[in-house]
Amino acid sequence: MTTEPAPGGDPRTGADLTALGRVVARQRAELDRLRDQVSTSAVIERAKGAVMATTGCTPDAAHEELVQRAKAGNRTLLEECWLTLGALVDVAEPAPAGTRAEAGPGAPSPAPVDTPPGTDAVAEVLGRVGRALVRVGTPQELAGSLLEHLGPQSGADAVMLFRRLPVGGLELIGHAGLDATLAAQWHQVPPLGEVAAIEALTVGEPCWLEDTGADHGQHVLIGDRPEQWLSRAWLPVTAGNRANVVLGVLRRHGGPFMPRERELLRAVARLSAGRLRAFDASPERPAGDVAHAVQAVFDALPGAAVLLAPLRSAAGEVEDYRIDAATADAVDVFGRTGRDMVGRYILESYPSVAGEPLWQGYLDTLTTGAPFESEPFAYQDEVAGVPVTATYTVRAARLSDGLLVTWLRQDPVERQEQRLADVQRLGNLGWANWNLLTQEIAWSRETYRVLGRSRARGPVRLEEMADLAQPEDAGALSSALAGLVRHARPFDVPFRIRTPQGLRHLRMVAEAVTEPDGTPAEVHGFVQDLTAQRSAELALVESERAMLLQRGVLQAEQALAAQLQHALLPLPSKPRHLAGLRVEVAYLPAQSGIHVGGDWFSAIQLADDAALFVVGDVAGHGLDAVATMAQLRFTAKGMASTGSSLTGALARLNQLLLQSRDGQITATMVLARYDPVARVLAWAQAGHPPPLLVRDGEPHYLDRPVGMLLGASAAPLYEPAELVLRPGDRLLLYTDGLMERRGEGLDAGLARLAEAVRPCGGVHASLADLLAAMVGDERRDDVCVLDIRMPV
């Protein structure tokens, strides 16, 4: 009936947890070593298989069970998995000395010294067996699955499962590896004391038959030729507090069962208990006056309820619950109802209980006595053969030493109303109904909120709805309402209202229910608050308007920059000849911002037939950089034209920059004068990259004379330098934008420029080719180049 949780906690006492903590601490060193040898995921899968086999739960529920146990015990998941696997391996019977080291409960068992080559670790085998047992449906299938897994690991040649009969003796309920004749002969076993299987059930301990000669004198051995099974083992299978089934493992080879084999067989017997519990056709009947009294009351009560008795392990942990009483409406996943469920276990009747929060809630109620109520959950019922999904709540209360558990189904009408309320709240809308014949009006709670109206004032008549709107919207809403009432014309109209919280943007949608003659009889619809959406739309419109305005400003600034560029720095359309030199100019603005910056050049003929060459770079972009560039460019030309020395001109330009810009802008510059008679180029520089000379096919940079950045100091020092040009020389004056590249240093850029300007086949690359090789697709700075060539 319900997806109850598996044991979600580990309710150990404080002393138990303290002792377990000490054990876990001693085992951590061993666990660290084992983590390097065994995959964590493999260990988890094995532990999941063990939990699945013992509880009958799903893989997901088994994993959740392990997680909850780890949290409750303050352990890691891997440690909990080892503890789970170790708990299945019965270590009560000590192995012979020297077979394995001592380990605390739950510690991973190292492979014993007598493990045959090729056999797997016990934990790994248990993981495979546990996963396989979940799929078996009968004791016969269980026997076959056990033989399949135990054969390669313990040498088993046959497996038998006997169940104790109420009158004594045994009944064969499953077998594998036996012929049909032998199985029929041993189908019923009388209550004889010499039968090893009965002895194992009686004493509750395994019976190991490892010497055929000696065993034949003490026991009745199975088989027409008993010597065909040279070694046997009979292990009681304990389900709950009972041991009514015994597992027999028969081998054709003699010799004792090794410690690892005994360990494995004990663990497999414990794993089989979970499946055998589900096959038990004779459930354990409750004893005691409380169960009988509760059942008598349950027989007269409607609804689904059960009385649960906790089943505890030797350590006091709740392993399962027995159903001691059930109402007629209670049903389990196998279709059993009412009294047919009594005596069954919860993990048999509701396998999906594993891994759910309900299990921990049951444990808390048992421990504290406080009632527990679960969160609502969905479950699929079947009504008249049709699956119907319903919502339930489970409640648990302690009764004597057990639990009284009830399932409460939520009323469908209440669920529908809750869903409708949730839709209105999430959609920010409310429904409204106007009966035009009886004049009855019904509004939902959300409608009052959307309209900003107190519920104490009551709803508004349909024809008065337009009065709530702003005057400029009232006409459209009034016209829509008239068309609805007169002609049953539906509408969807936006309008605004004024509330104490401010102006709201609303939407009203309505339609009419008409009489057979077409007369509107009832109007139903909804009002929705669209203020948030409308505010977002208005903000978007305003943003678009601001963007358009900004775009216009940017376009105007770009147009002004272009005009300034043309006026302040006109570019020649073709190479010029100055003082016998061929001069070509290139200027490329940066690709971001306005297309003009602080880079500039000058190439003019002076009055004495000399030529003046200037390349400069003002830091930054924009109109301030342009203004500074113009000031420096024209001042430098004026001073050079009046005969000022190059170093004197740089010093006065530095002073001018400090005074006019308050020391906030800096600039670099190369200033050169060429004498055509002496063929001497005199030059000075202020923090600028060195000129590049190509002579006889080899490029090299000129040594820079002393010269400080303009605008950086009030007392700079500038020194001149000279270069005698030879026929065929090529000289490049440039700004740093020519060699800059993202993520590259200055030296690398200079090296690239030197390589790009190197002649190929004795022919110099053109300025256009040089720019194509040096400048990438993205220019972060302006590029200015003066290409000066001495004719051959």
Coordinates of N, CA, C and O in Angstrom, one line a residue, residues 299-422:
D299 N -11.2 -5.5 13.3 CA -12.2 -6.2 12.5 C -13.4 -5.3 12.3 O -14.2 -5.5 11.3
A300 N -13.6 -4.3 13.2 CA -14.8 -3.5 13.1 C -14.5 -2.1 12.6 O -15.4 -1.2 12.5
L301 N -13.2 -1.8 12.3 CA -12.8 -0.5 11.9 C -12.6 -0.4 10.4 O -12.1 -1.3 9.7
P302 N -13.0 0.8 9.8 CA -12.7 1.0 8.3 C -11.3 1.6 8.2 O -10.6 1.9 9.2
G303 N -10.8 1.7 7.0 CA -9.5 2.2 6.8 C -8.4 1.2 6.9 O -8.7 0.0 7.2
A304 N -7.2 1.6 6.6 CA -6.0 0.7 6.6 C -5.2 1.0 7.8 O -4.7 2.1 8.0
A305 N -4.9 -0.1 8.6 CA -4.1 0.0 9.8 C -3.5 -1.4 10.1 O -4.1 -2.4 9.8
V306 N -2.3 -1.4 10.7 CA -1.7 -2.6 11.1 C -1.0 -2.4 12.5 O -0.7 -1.3 12.8
L307 N -0.9 -3.5 13.2 CA -0.1 -3.5 14.4 C 1.2 -4.2 14.2 O 1.2 -5.4 13.7
L308 N 2.3 -3.6 14.4 CA 3.6 -4.2 14.1 C 4.4 -4.5 15.4 O 4.4 -3.7 16.3
A309 N 5.0 -5.7 15.4 CA 5.9 -6.1 16.5 C 7.3 -6.1 16.0 O 7.6 -6.7 15.0
P310 N 8.2 -5.3 16.6 CA 9.6 -5.2 16.1 C 10.3 -6.6 16.4 O 10.1 -7.2 17.4
L311 N 11.1 -7.0 15.4 CA 11.9 -8.2 15.5 C 13.4 -7.7 15.6 O 13.9 -7.0 14.7
R312 N 14.0 -8.0 16.7 CA 15.4 -7.5 17.0 C 16.4 -8.6 16.8 O 16.2 -9.8 17.1
S313 N 17.6 -8.2 16.5 CA 18.8 -9.1 16.4 C 19.3 -9.3 17.8 O 18.8 -8.7 18.8
A314 N 20.3 -10.1 17.9 CA 21.0 -10.4 19.2 C 21.6 -9.1 19.8 O 21.6 -8.9 21.0
A315 N 22.0 -8.1 18.9 CA 22.5 -6.9 19.3 C 21.5 -5.9 19.7 O 21.8 -4.7 20.1
G316 N 20.2 -6.2 19.5 CA 19.1 -5.3 19.9 C 18.7 -4.4 18.8 O 17.8 -3.6 18.9
E317 N 19.2 -4.6 17.5 CA 18.8 -3.8 16.4 C 17.5 -4.3 15.8 O 17.3 -5.5 15.7
V318 N 16.6 -3.4 15.4 CA 15.4 -3.8 14.7 C 15.7 -4.2 13.3 O 16.1 -3.4 12.5
E319 N 15.5 -5.5 13.0 CA 15.8 -6.0 11.7 C 14.5 -6.0 10.8 O 14.6 -6.0 9.6
D320 N 13.4 -6.2 11.4 CA 12.1 -6.3 10.7 C 11.0 -6.1 11.6 O 11.2 -5.9 12.9
Y321 N 9.7 -6.1 11.1 CA 8.5 -6.0 11.9 C 7.6 -7.1 11.5 O 7.4 -7.4 10.3
R322 N 6.9 -7.7 12.5 CA 5.9 -8.7 12.2 C 4.5 -8.1 12.3 O 4.3 -7.3 13.2
I323 N 3.7 -8.4 11.4 CA 2.3 -7.9 11.4 C 1.5 -8.7 12.3 O 1.2 -9.9 12.1
D324 N 1.1 -8.2 13.5 CA 0.3 -8.9 14.5 C -1.2 -8.7 14.4 O -2.0 -9.4 14.9
A325 N -1.6 -7.6 13.7 CA -3.0 -7.4 13.5 C -3.2 -6.5 12.3 O -2.3 -5.7 12.0
A326 N -4.3 -6.6 11.6 CA -4.5 -5.8 10.3 C -6.0 -5.6 10.1 O -6.8 -6.5 10.3
T327 N -6.4 -4.4 9.7 CA -7.8 -4.1 9.3 C -8.1 -4.8 8.0 O -7.2 -5.1 7.2
A328 N -9.4 -4.9 7.7 CA -9.8 -5.5 6.5 C -9.4 -4.7 5.2 O -9.2 -5.3 4.1
D329 N -9.2 -3.4 5.4 CA -8.9 -2.6 4.2 C -7.4 -2.5 4.0 O -6.9 -2.0 3.0
A330 N -6.6 -3.1 4.9 CA -5.1 -3.1 4.7 C -4.8 -4.1 3.6 O -5.4 -5.2 3.5
V331 N -3.8 -3.8 2.8 CA -3.5 -4.7 1.7 C -2.0 -4.6 1.4 O -1.4 -3.5 1.6
D332 N -1.3 -5.7 1.1 CA 0.1 -5.6 0.8 C 0.4 -5.7 -0.7 O -0.6 -5.8 -1.5
V333 N 1.6 -5.7 -1.1 CA 1.9 -5.7 -2.5 C 1.6 -6.9 -3.2 O 1.5 -7.0 -4.5
F334 N 1.4 -8.0 -2.5 CA 1.0 -9.3 -3.1 C -0.5 -9.5 -3.1 O -1.0 -10.6 -3.5
G335 N -1.3 -8.5 -2.7 CA -2.7 -8.6 -2.7 C -3.3 -9.2 -1.5 O -4.6 -9.4 -1.4
R336 N -2.5 -9.6 -0.5 CA -3.1 -10.2 0.7 C -3.8 -9.0 1.5 O -3.2 -7.9 1.6
T337 N -4.9 -9.3 2.1 CA -5.6 -8.3 2.9 C -6.0 -8.8 4.3 O -6.0 -10.0 4.5
G338 N -6.2 -7.8 5.2 CA -6.7 -8.1 6.5 C -6.0 -9.2 7.2 O -4.7 -9.2 7.3
R339 N -6.7 -10.2 7.7 CA -6.1 -11.3 8.6 C -5.1 -12.1 7.8 O -4.3 -12.8 8.4
D340 N -5.2 -12.1 6.4 CA -4.2 -12.9 5.7 C -2.8 -12.3 5.8 O -1.8 -13.0 5.5
M341 N -2.7 -11.1 6.2 CA -1.4 -10.5 6.4 C -0.8 -10.8 7.7 O 0.4 -10.6 7.9
V342 N -1.6 -11.2 8.7 CA -1.1 -11.4 10.1 C -0.1 -12.5 10.1 O -0.3 -13.6 9.5
G343 N 1.0 -12.2 10.8 CA 2.1 -13.2 10.8 C 3.2 -12.9 9.8 O 4.3 -13.4 9.9
R344 N 2.9 -12.1 8.8 CA 3.9 -11.8 7.8 C 4.8 -10.7 8.3 O 4.5 -10.0 9.3
Y345 N 5.9 -10.5 7.6 CA 6.9 -9.5 8.0 C 6.7 -8.3 7.0 O 6.3 -8.5 5.9
I346 N 7.1 -7.2 7.6 CA 7.0 -5.9 6.7 C 7.8 -6.0 5.5 O 7.4 -5.6 4.4
L347 N 9.0 -6.5 5.6 CA 9.9 -6.6 4.5 C 9.5 -7.6 3.5 O 10.0 -7.6 2.3
E348 N 8.6 -8.5 3.9 CA 8.0 -9.4 2.9 C 6.7 -8.8 2.3 O 6.5 -8.9 1.1
S349 N 5.9 -8.2 3.1 CA 4.7 -7.6 2.6 C 4.8 -6.3 1.8 O 4.1 -6.0 0.9
Y350 N 5.9 -5.5 2.2 CA 6.1 -4.3 1.5 C 7.6 -4.2 1.2 O 8.4 -3.5 2.0
P351 N 8.1 -4.9 0.2 CA 9.6 -4.8 0.0 C 10.1 -3.4 -0.3 O 11.3 -3.1 0.1
S352 N 9.3 -2.5 -0.8 CA 9.8 -1.2 -1.1 C 9.9 -0.3 0.1 O 10.3 0.8 0.0
V353 N 9.6 -0.9 1.3 CA 9.8 -0.1 2.5 C 11.3 0.3 2.7 O 11.6 1.2 3.4
A354 N 12.2 -0.5 2.1 CA 13.6 -0.3 2.3 C 14.0 1.0 1.7 O 13.6 1.4 0.6
G355 N 14.8 1.8 2.4 CA 15.4 3.0 1.9 C 14.6 4.2 2.0 O 14.9 5.3 1.5
E356 N 13.4 4.2 2.7 CA 12.5 5.3 2.8 C 12.6 5.9 4.2 O 12.9 5.3 5.1
P357 N 12.2 7.2 4.3 CA 12.2 7.9 5.6 C 11.3 7.3 6.7 O 11.4 7.5 7.8
L358 N 10.3 6.5 6.2 CA 9.3 5.9 7.1 C 10.0 5.0 8.1 O 9.6 5.0 9.3
W359 N 11.0 4.2 7.7 CA 11.6 3.3 8.6 C 12.3 4.0 9.7 O 12.1 3.6 10.9
Q360 N 12.9 5.1 9.5 CA 13.6 5.8 10.6 C 12.5 6.4 11.5 O 12.7 6.5 12.7
G361 N 11.4 6.8 10.9 CA 10.3 7.4 11.7 C 9.7 6.3 12.6 O 9.4 6.6 13.8
Y362 N 9.6 5.1 12.2 CA 9.2 4.0 13.0 C 10.2 3.8 14.2 O 9.8 3.6 15.4
L363 N 11.5 3.8 13.9 CA 12.5 3.6 14.9 C 12.4 4.7 15.9 O 12.5 4.5 17.1
D364 N 12.2 6.0 15.5 CA 12.2 7.1 16.4 C 11.0 6.9 17.3 O 11.1 7.2 18.5
T365 N 9.8 6.5 16.8 CA 8.6 6.3 17.6 C 8.9 5.2 18.7 O 8.5 5.3 19.8
L366 N 9.5 4.1 18.2 CA 9.8 3.0 19.2 C 10.7 3.5 20.3 O 10.6 3.1 21.5
T367 N 11.7 4.4 19.9 CA 12.7 4.8 20.9 C 12.1 5.9 21.9 O 12.3 5.8 23.1
T368 N 11.5 6.9 21.3 CA 11.1 8.1 22.1 C 9.6 8.0 22.5 O 9.2 8.7 23.5
G369 N 8.8 7.2 21.8 CA 7.4 7.2 22.1 C 6.6 8.3 21.5 O 5.4 8.4 21.6
A370 N 7.3 9.3 20.8 CA 6.6 10.4 20.1 C 5.9 9.9 18.9 O 6.6 9.2 18.1
P371 N 4.7 10.2 18.6 CA 4.0 9.8 17.4 C 4.8 10.3 16.1 O 5.4 11.4 16.2
F372 N 4.6 9.6 15.0 CA 5.3 10.0 13.8 C 4.3 10.1 12.7 O 3.3 9.4 12.6
E373 N 4.4 11.2 11.9 CA 3.6 11.3 10.7 C 4.5 11.6 9.5 O 5.3 12.5 9.5
S374 N 4.3 10.9 8.4 CA 5.2 11.0 7.2 C 4.7 12.2 6.4 O 3.6 12.7 6.6
E375 N 5.6 12.6 5.5 CA 5.2 13.5 4.4 C 4.2 12.8 3.5 O 4.3 11.6 3.3
P376 N 3.3 13.5 2.9 CA 2.4 12.9 1.9 C 3.2 12.3 0.7 O 4.2 12.8 0.3
F377 N 2.8 11.1 0.3 CA 3.4 10.5 -0.9 C 2.4 9.9 -1.8 O 1.3 9.6 -1.4
A378 N 2.8 9.7 -3.0 CA 1.8 9.2 -4.0 C 2.0 7.6 -4.1 O 3.1 7.1 -4.0
Y379 N 0.8 7.0 -4.3 CA 0.8 5.5 -4.4 C -0.3 5.1 -5.4 O -1.4 5.8 -5.4
Q380 N 0.0 4.1 -6.2 CA -1.0 3.7 -7.2 C -1.9 2.6 -6.7 O -1.4 1.5 -6.5
D381 N -3.1 2.9 -6.5 CA -4.1 1.9 -6.1 C -4.8 1.3 -7.4 O -4.6 1.8 -8.5
E382 N -5.6 0.3 -7.2 CA -6.4 -0.3 -8.3 C -7.8 -0.3 -7.9 O -8.2 -0.9 -6.9
V383 N -8.6 0.5 -8.6 CA -10.1 0.6 -8.3 C -10.8 0.0 -9.5 O -10.7 0.5 -10.6
A384 N -11.6 -1.1 -9.2 CA -12.3 -1.7 -10.3 C -11.4 -2.1 -11.5 O -11.8 -2.0 -12.7
G385 N -10.2 -2.5 -11.2 CA -9.3 -2.9 -12.2 C -8.6 -1.8 -12.9 O -7.8 -2.1 -13.8
V386 N -8.8 -0.6 -12.5 CA -8.2 0.6 -13.1 C -7.2 1.2 -12.2 O -7.5 1.5 -11.0
P387 N -5.9 1.4 -12.6 CA -4.9 2.0 -11.7 C -5.3 3.4 -11.4 O -5.6 4.2 -12.3
V388 N -5.3 3.8 -10.1 CA -5.6 5.2 -9.7 C -4.5 5.6 -8.7 O -4.2 4.9 -7.8
T389 N -3.9 6.7 -9.0 CA -2.9 7.3 -8.2 C -3.5 8.1 -7.1 O -4.3 9.0 -7.3
A390 N -3.2 7.8 -5.8 CA -3.7 8.5 -4.7 C -2.6 9.0 -3.8 O -1.4 8.5 -3.9
T391 N -2.9 9.9 -2.9 CA -1.9 10.5 -2.0 C -2.2 10.0 -0.6 O -3.4 10.1 -0.2
Y392 N -1.2 9.5 0.1 CA -1.4 9.0 1.4 C -0.4 9.7 2.4 O 0.6 10.2 2.0
T393 N -0.8 9.6 3.7 CA 0.0 10.0 4.8 C 0.1 8.8 5.8 O -1.0 8.2 6.1
V394 N 1.2 8.4 6.3 CA 1.4 7.3 7.2 C 1.6 7.9 8.6 O 2.5 8.8 8.8
R395 N 0.9 7.4 9.6 CA 1.1 7.8 11.0 C 1.4 6.5 11.8 O 0.9 5.4 11.6
A396 N 2.3 6.7 12.8 CA 2.7 5.6 13.6 C 2.7 6.1 15.1 O 3.2 7.2 15.4
A397 N 2.2 5.2 16.0 CA 2.2 5.5 17.4 C 2.5 4.2 18.2 O 2.2 3.1 17.7
R398 N 3.2 4.4 19.3 CA 3.7 3.2 20.0 C 2.5 2.7 20.8 O 1.7 3.4 21.5
L399 N 2.3 1.3 20.8 CA 1.3 0.6 21.5 C 1.9 -0.5 22.2 O 2.4 -1.5 21.5
S400 N 2.0 -0.5 23.5 CA 2.8 -1.5 24.3 C 4.2 -1.5 23.7 O 4.9 -0.5 23.7
D401 N 4.7 -2.7 23.3 CA 6.0 -2.8 22.8 C 6.0 -2.7 21.2 O 7.1 -2.9 20.6
G402 N 4.9 -2.5 20.6 CA 4.8 -2.4 19.2 C 4.4 -1.1 18.6 O 4.5 -0.1 19.3
L403 N 4.0 -1.1 17.4 CA 3.7 0.2 16.7 C 2.3 0.0 16.1 O 2.0 -1.0 15.4
L404 N 1.4 1.0 16.2 CA 0.2 1.1 15.5 C 0.3 2.0 14.3 O 0.6 3.2 14.5
V405 N 0.2 1.5 13.1 CA 0.5 2.2 11.9 C -0.8 2.3 11.1 O -1.5 1.3 10.9
T406 N -1.1 3.6 10.7 CA -2.3 3.8 9.9 C -2.0 4.5 8.6 O -1.0 5.3 8.6
W407 N -2.7 4.3 7.5 CA -2.5 5.0 6.3 C -3.8 5.8 6.1 O -4.9 5.3 6.1
L408 N -3.6 7.1 5.9 CA -4.7 8.1 5.7 C -4.6 8.6 4.2 O -3.6 9.2 3.8
R409 N -5.7 8.3 3.5 CA -5.8 8.8 2.1 C -6.4 10.2 2.1 O -7.4 10.5 2.7
Q410 N -5.7 11.1 1.4 CA -6.1 12.5 1.3 C -7.4 12.5 0.4 O -7.4 11.9 -0.6
D411 N -8.3 13.4 0.8 CA -9.6 13.5 0.1 C -9.3 14.1 -1.3 O -8.6 15.2 -1.4
P412 N -9.8 13.5 -2.4 CA -9.5 14.1 -3.8 C -10.0 15.5 -3.9 O -9.4 16.3 -4.6
V413 N -11.2 15.8 -3.3 CA -11.7 17.2 -3.5 C -10.8 18.2 -2.8 O -10.5 19.2 -3.4
E414 N -10.3 17.8 -1.7 CA -9.3 18.8 -1.0 C -8.1 18.9 -1.9 O -7.5 20.0 -1.9
R415 N -7.6 17.8 -2.5 CA -6.4 17.9 -3.3 C -6.7 18.8 -4.5 O -5.8 19.6 -4.9
Q416 N -7.8 18.7 -5.1 CA -8.1 19.5 -6.3 C -8.2 21.0 -5.9 O -7.7 21.8 -6.6
E417 N -8.8 21.3 -4.7 CA -8.9 22.6 -4.3 C -7.5 23.2 -4.0 O -7.2 24.3 -4.3
Q418 N -6.7 22.4 -3.4 CA -5.3 22.8 -3.1 C -4.5 23.1 -4.4 O -3.8 24.0 -4.5
R419 N -4.7 22.2 -5.4 CA -4.0 22.4 -6.6 C -4.5 23.7 -7.3 O -3.7 24.4 -7.9
L420 N -5.8 23.9 -7.3 CA -6.3 25.1 -7.9 C -5.8 26.4 -7.2 O -5.4 27.4 -7.8
A421 N -5.7 26.3 -5.9 CA -5.1 27.4 -5.1 C -3.7 27.6 -5.5 O -3.2 28.8 -5.6
D422 N -2.9 26.5 -5.6 CA -1.5 26.7 -6.0 C -1.3 27.3 -7.4 O -0.4 28.1 -7.6

